[in-house]
mmCIF file of C-alpha atoms and ligand atoms in Angstrom:
data_model
loop_
_atom_site.group_PDB
_atom_site.id
_atom_site.type_symbol
_atom_site.label_atom_id
_atom_site.label_comp_id
_atom_site.label_asym_id
_atom_site.label_seq_id
_atom_site.Cartn_x
_atom_site.Cartn_y
_atom_site.Cartn_z
ATOM 1 C CA MET P 1 1.127 2.504 -14.114
ATOM 2 C CA ALA P 2 -1.014 0.499 -16.496
ATOM 3 C CA GLU P 3 -4.615 0.191 -15.363
ATOM 4 C CA GLY P 4 -4.018 1.563 -11.878
ATOM 5 C CA ASP P 5 -7.438 3.220 -12.092
ATOM 6 C CA LYS P 6 -9.118 -0.169 -12.634
ATOM 7 C CA ILE P 7 -8.917 -1.055 -8.949
ATOM 8 C CA ALA P 8 -11.301 1.674 -7.743
ATOM 9 C CA GLY P 9 -14.399 -0.356 -8.763
ATOM 10 C CA PRO P 10 -13.465 -3.532 -6.878
ATOM 11 C CA ILE P 11 -12.351 -1.488 -3.850
ATOM 12 C CA ASN P 12 -15.598 0.517 -3.748
ATOM 13 C CA ALA P 13 -17.589 -2.716 -3.952
ATOM 14 C CA LEU P 14 -15.836 -3.980 -0.810
ATOM 15 C CA LEU P 15 -16.119 -0.899 1.381
ATOM 16 C CA ASN P 16 -19.435 -1.803 3.033
ATOM 17 C CA SER P 17 -18.170 -5.238 4.028
ATOM 18 C CA PHE P 18 -15.556 -4.143 6.565
ATOM 19 C CA GLU P 19 -15.739 -2.605 10.018
ATOM 20 C CA LEU P 20 -12.605 -0.541 9.582
ATOM 21 C CA VAL P 21 -11.379 0.921 6.295
ATOM 22 C CA VAL P 22 -7.904 2.418 6.331
ATOM 23 C CA ALA P 23 -6.372 4.184 3.349
ATOM 24 C CA THR P 24 -2.644 4.809 3.180
ATOM 25 C CA ARG P 25 -1.257 7.447 0.895
ATOM 26 C CA ASP P 26 2.225 8.535 -0.093
ATOM 27 C CA TRP P 27 2.748 11.974 1.434
ATOM 28 C CA HIS P 28 6.207 12.843 0.208
ATOM 29 C CA PRO P 29 8.100 16.063 0.906
ATOM 30 C CA PRO P 30 9.021 17.902 -2.327
ATOM 31 C CA ASP P 31 12.690 16.868 -1.948
ATOM 32 C CA HIS P 32 11.885 13.205 -1.326
ATOM 33 C CA GLY P 33 14.879 10.996 -2.027
ATOM 34 C CA SER P 34 12.886 8.566 -4.177
ATOM 35 C CA PHE P 35 12.433 11.264 -6.840
ATOM 36 C CA GLU P 36 14.516 11.497 -10.005
ATOM 37 C CA GLY P 37 16.933 14.394 -9.846
ATOM 38 C CA VAL P 38 16.978 14.694 -6.041
ATOM 39 C CA ASP P 39 20.455 14.386 -4.530
ATOM 40 C CA VAL P 40 20.592 11.977 -1.618
ATOM 41 C CA ASP P 41 23.348 11.498 0.932
ATOM 42 C CA PRO P 42 24.017 7.749 0.549
ATOM 43 C CA LYS P 43 25.026 7.556 4.217
ATOM 44 C CA LYS P 44 21.567 8.712 5.285
ATOM 45 C CA TRP P 45 19.561 6.604 2.832
ATOM 46 C CA ARG P 46 17.636 3.679 4.357
ATOM 47 C CA GLY P 47 16.052 0.883 2.409
ATOM 48 C CA ALA P 48 16.640 -1.775 -0.186
ATOM 49 C CA ASP P 49 15.945 0.117 -3.416
ATOM 50 C CA PRO P 50 18.333 2.885 -4.492
ATOM 51 C CA PRO P 51 17.196 6.536 -4.258
ATOM 52 C CA SER P 52 16.109 8.760 -7.173
ATOM 53 C CA ILE P 53 14.428 5.970 -9.164
ATOM 54 C CA TRP P 54 10.846 7.276 -9.347
ATOM 55 C CA PRO P 55 9.277 10.226 -11.128
ATOM 56 C CA VAL P 56 8.039 12.974 -8.804
ATOM 57 C CA HIS P 57 4.744 11.746 -7.316
ATOM 58 C CA CYS P 58 2.400 12.314 -4.362
ATOM 59 C CA VAL P 59 3.942 15.541 -3.050
ATOM 60 C CA GLN P 60 2.364 16.620 0.282
ATOM 61 C CA GLY P 61 -0.466 19.106 -0.124
ATOM 62 C CA THR P 62 -0.703 18.786 -3.919
ATOM 63 C CA PRO P 63 -3.561 17.193 -5.894
ATOM 64 C CA GLY P 64 -1.262 14.294 -6.823
ATOM 65 C CA ALA P 65 -1.162 13.184 -3.189
ATOM 66 C CA GLU P 66 -4.937 13.065 -2.748
ATOM 67 C CA LEU P 67 -6.788 9.780 -2.714
ATOM 68 C CA TYR P 68 -8.016 8.768 -6.157
ATOM 69 C CA PRO P 69 -11.249 10.694 -6.861
ATOM 70 C CA ALA P 70 -13.230 7.637 -7.964
ATOM 71 C CA LEU P 71 -12.672 6.042 -4.572
ATOM 72 C CA GLU P 72 -15.673 6.437 -2.230
ATOM 73 C CA GLN P 73 -13.795 8.384 0.376
ATOM 74 C CA ALA P 74 -16.786 8.860 2.692
ATOM 75 C CA LYS P 75 -16.388 5.165 3.532
ATOM 76 C CA VAL P 76 -12.722 5.503 4.478
ATOM 77 C CA ASP P 77 -12.435 5.630 8.285
ATOM 78 C CA VAL P 78 -8.777 6.582 8.646
ATOM 79 C CA VAL P 79 -6.178 8.002 6.270
ATOM 80 C CA ILE P 80 -2.549 7.214 7.091
ATOM 81 C CA ASP P 81 0.137 9.391 5.516
ATOM 82 C CA LYS P 82 3.393 7.595 4.765
ATOM 83 C CA GLY P 83 6.667 8.215 2.986
ATOM 84 C CA GLN P 84 7.384 11.473 4.832
ATOM 85 C CA ASP P 85 11.040 10.700 5.564
ATOM 86 C CA PRO P 86 13.053 12.146 2.644
ATOM 87 C CA ASN P 87 15.726 9.492 3.199
ATOM 88 C CA SER P 88 13.636 6.376 2.615
ATOM 89 C CA GLN P 89 11.339 5.028 -0.088
ATOM 90 C CA GLY P 90 8.660 4.585 2.570
ATOM 91 C CA TYR P 91 6.901 1.836 0.629
ATOM 92 C CA SER P 92 5.275 0.186 3.640
ATOM 93 C CA GLY P 93 2.183 1.641 5.240
ATOM 94 C CA PHE P 94 3.620 0.564 8.595
ATOM 95 C CA GLN P 95 6.934 2.383 8.237
ATOM 96 C CA ASP P 96 7.136 5.390 10.587
ATOM 97 C CA THR P 97 3.328 5.555 10.893
ATOM 98 C CA ARG P 98 0.742 4.765 13.575
ATOM 99 C CA LEU P 99 -0.867 2.030 11.465
ATOM 100 C CA GLY P 100 0.397 -0.865 13.612
ATOM 101 C CA ASP P 101 -0.820 0.763 16.840
ATOM 102 C CA LEU P 102 -4.148 1.679 15.251
ATOM 103 C CA LEU P 103 -4.830 -1.898 14.131
ATOM 104 C CA ARG P 104 -3.828 -3.344 17.498
ATOM 105 C CA ASP P 105 -5.995 -0.804 19.354
ATOM 106 C CA ARG P 106 -8.936 -1.782 17.167
ATOM 107 C CA ARG P 107 -8.246 -5.499 17.790
ATOM 108 C CA VAL P 108 -7.847 -6.197 14.105
ATOM 109 C CA ASP P 109 -6.516 -9.670 13.370
ATOM 110 C CA ARG P 110 -6.759 -9.864 9.578
ATOM 111 C CA LEU P 111 -6.123 -7.274 6.893
ATOM 112 C CA PHE P 112 -7.596 -7.361 3.397
ATOM 113 C CA VAL P 113 -5.132 -5.466 1.271
ATOM 114 C CA THR P 114 -5.776 -3.601 -1.988
ATOM 115 C CA GLY P 115 -3.931 -0.833 -3.796
ATOM 116 C CA LEU P 116 -0.864 0.234 -5.703
ATOM 117 C CA ALA P 117 1.656 -0.977 -6.418
ATOM 118 C CA THR P 118 1.703 -4.746 -6.031
ATOM 119 C CA ASP P 119 5.477 -4.994 -6.401
ATOM 120 C CA TYR P 120 6.387 -2.094 -4.060
ATOM 121 C CA CYS P 121 3.999 -0.559 -1.522
ATOM 122 C CA VAL P 122 1.517 -3.458 -1.418
ATOM 123 C CA LYS P 123 4.319 -6.002 -1.069
ATOM 124 C CA ASN P 124 6.172 -4.124 1.662
ATOM 125 C CA THR P 125 2.985 -3.357 3.583
ATOM 126 C CA VAL P 126 1.928 -7.013 3.460
ATOM 127 C CA LEU P 127 5.361 -8.299 4.517
ATOM 128 C CA ASP P 128 5.410 -5.853 7.463
ATOM 129 C CA ALA P 129 1.881 -6.882 8.442
ATOM 130 C CA ARG P 130 2.974 -10.519 8.521
ATOM 131 C CA ARG P 131 6.061 -9.650 10.592
ATOM 132 C CA LEU P 132 3.754 -7.874 13.051
ATOM 133 C CA GLY P 133 1.571 -10.955 13.309
ATOM 134 C CA PHE P 134 -1.505 -9.875 11.353
ATOM 135 C CA GLY P 135 -3.310 -12.289 9.075
ATOM 136 C CA VAL P 136 -3.347 -10.928 5.533
ATOM 137 C CA THR P 137 -5.444 -11.563 2.447
ATOM 138 C CA VAL P 138 -4.372 -9.781 -0.752
ATOM 139 C CA LEU P 139 -7.148 -9.143 -3.259
ATOM 140 C CA GLU P 140 -5.518 -9.694 -6.599
ATOM 141 C CA ASP P 141 -8.125 -7.947 -8.735
ATOM 142 C CA ALA P 142 -7.804 -4.862 -6.513
ATOM 143 C CA VAL P 143 -4.038 -4.437 -6.846
ATOM 144 C CA ARG P 144 -1.860 -3.460 -9.813
ATOM 145 C CA GLY P 145 1.893 -3.472 -10.195
ATOM 146 C CA VAL P 146 4.534 -1.398 -11.920
ATOM 147 C CA ASP P 147 6.326 -4.411 -13.454
ATOM 148 C CA VAL P 148 9.590 -2.581 -14.149
ATOM 149 C CA ARG P 149 10.827 -6.083 -14.988
ATOM 150 C CA PRO P 150 8.080 -8.248 -16.531
ATOM 151 C CA GLY P 151 6.697 -10.604 -13.896
ATOM 152 C CA ASP P 152 7.592 -8.436 -10.886
ATOM 153 C CA SER P 153 3.989 -8.369 -9.684
ATOM 154 C CA ASP P 154 3.592 -12.142 -9.945
ATOM 155 C CA ARG P 155 6.859 -12.624 -8.070
ATOM 156 C CA ALA P 156 5.713 -10.147 -5.421
ATOM 157 C CA LEU P 157 2.476 -12.087 -4.893
ATOM 158 C CA GLU P 158 4.505 -15.293 -4.541
ATOM 159 C CA GLU P 159 6.746 -13.615 -1.973
ATOM 160 C CA MET P 160 3.688 -12.445 -0.009
ATOM 161 C CA GLU P 161 2.281 -15.989 -0.079
ATOM 162 C CA ARG P 162 5.595 -17.403 1.150
ATOM 163 C CA ALA P 163 5.321 -14.958 4.055
ATOM 164 C CA GLY P 164 1.924 -16.456 4.904
ATOM 165 C CA ALA P 165 -0.454 -14.103 3.097
ATOM 166 C CA ALA P 166 -3.498 -15.534 1.353
ATOM 167 C CA VAL P 167 -4.439 -14.378 -2.143
ATOM 168 C CA SER P 168 -8.113 -13.989 -3.032
ATOM 169 C CA SER P 169 -10.307 -11.643 -5.075
ATOM 170 C CA SER P 170 -12.967 -9.042 -4.335
ATOM 171 C CA LYS P 171 -15.635 -11.342 -5.824
ATOM 172 C CA GLU P 172 -14.662 -14.224 -3.545
ATOM 173 C CA ILE P 173 -14.766 -11.950 -0.501
ATOM 174 C CA LEU P 174 -18.141 -10.477 -1.435
ATOM 175 C CA LYS P 175 -19.554 -13.958 -2.022
ATOM 176 C CA ALA P 176 -18.302 -15.098 1.380
ATOM 177 C CA LYS P 177 -19.671 -12.010 3.141
ATOM 178 C CA THR P 178 -23.142 -12.112 1.588
ATOM 179 C CA PRO P 179 -25.595 -14.062 3.758
ATOM 180 C CA ALA P 180 -26.978 -17.071 1.893
HETATM 181 ZN ZN1 LIG O 1 6.222 7.124 -3.238
#
């Protein structure tokens, strides 16, 4: 995806400003149904997007599934693996993971969301977070989209806002968090 690496800087700049930093990562089995060339039983497939639409990516236990090296991983408190069900895209960080329980246990009321991709995993994670009752702020300089159709990322941000998410930027957050 274009400029996906550009978000590491803004994310790193934010890491000291939050009590809990959670990273989600795709952790797909090698035969994951989202991958091109993988045969999927349509009766078993769950989810809105069709199967077999993405290049092979983020296969469990391979370097492609690791967190991006430029990210300051020592400041990540918890890593959540997602997308392990071969019969679902697994876009949302909440889908079939312990993320919801973790955030409730830690009494989190607002999430500040960064990452890839705006129009798929970020969008679905944010919409699930809203359904679960969390406040959400999306940091638009710390997300990037695929934009299969031009404008997909902008439309995704609008959809997140309609669901009650706020849109801000890493600079705004850092300004607000720095004591005057
Ligand atoms: Zn994936």
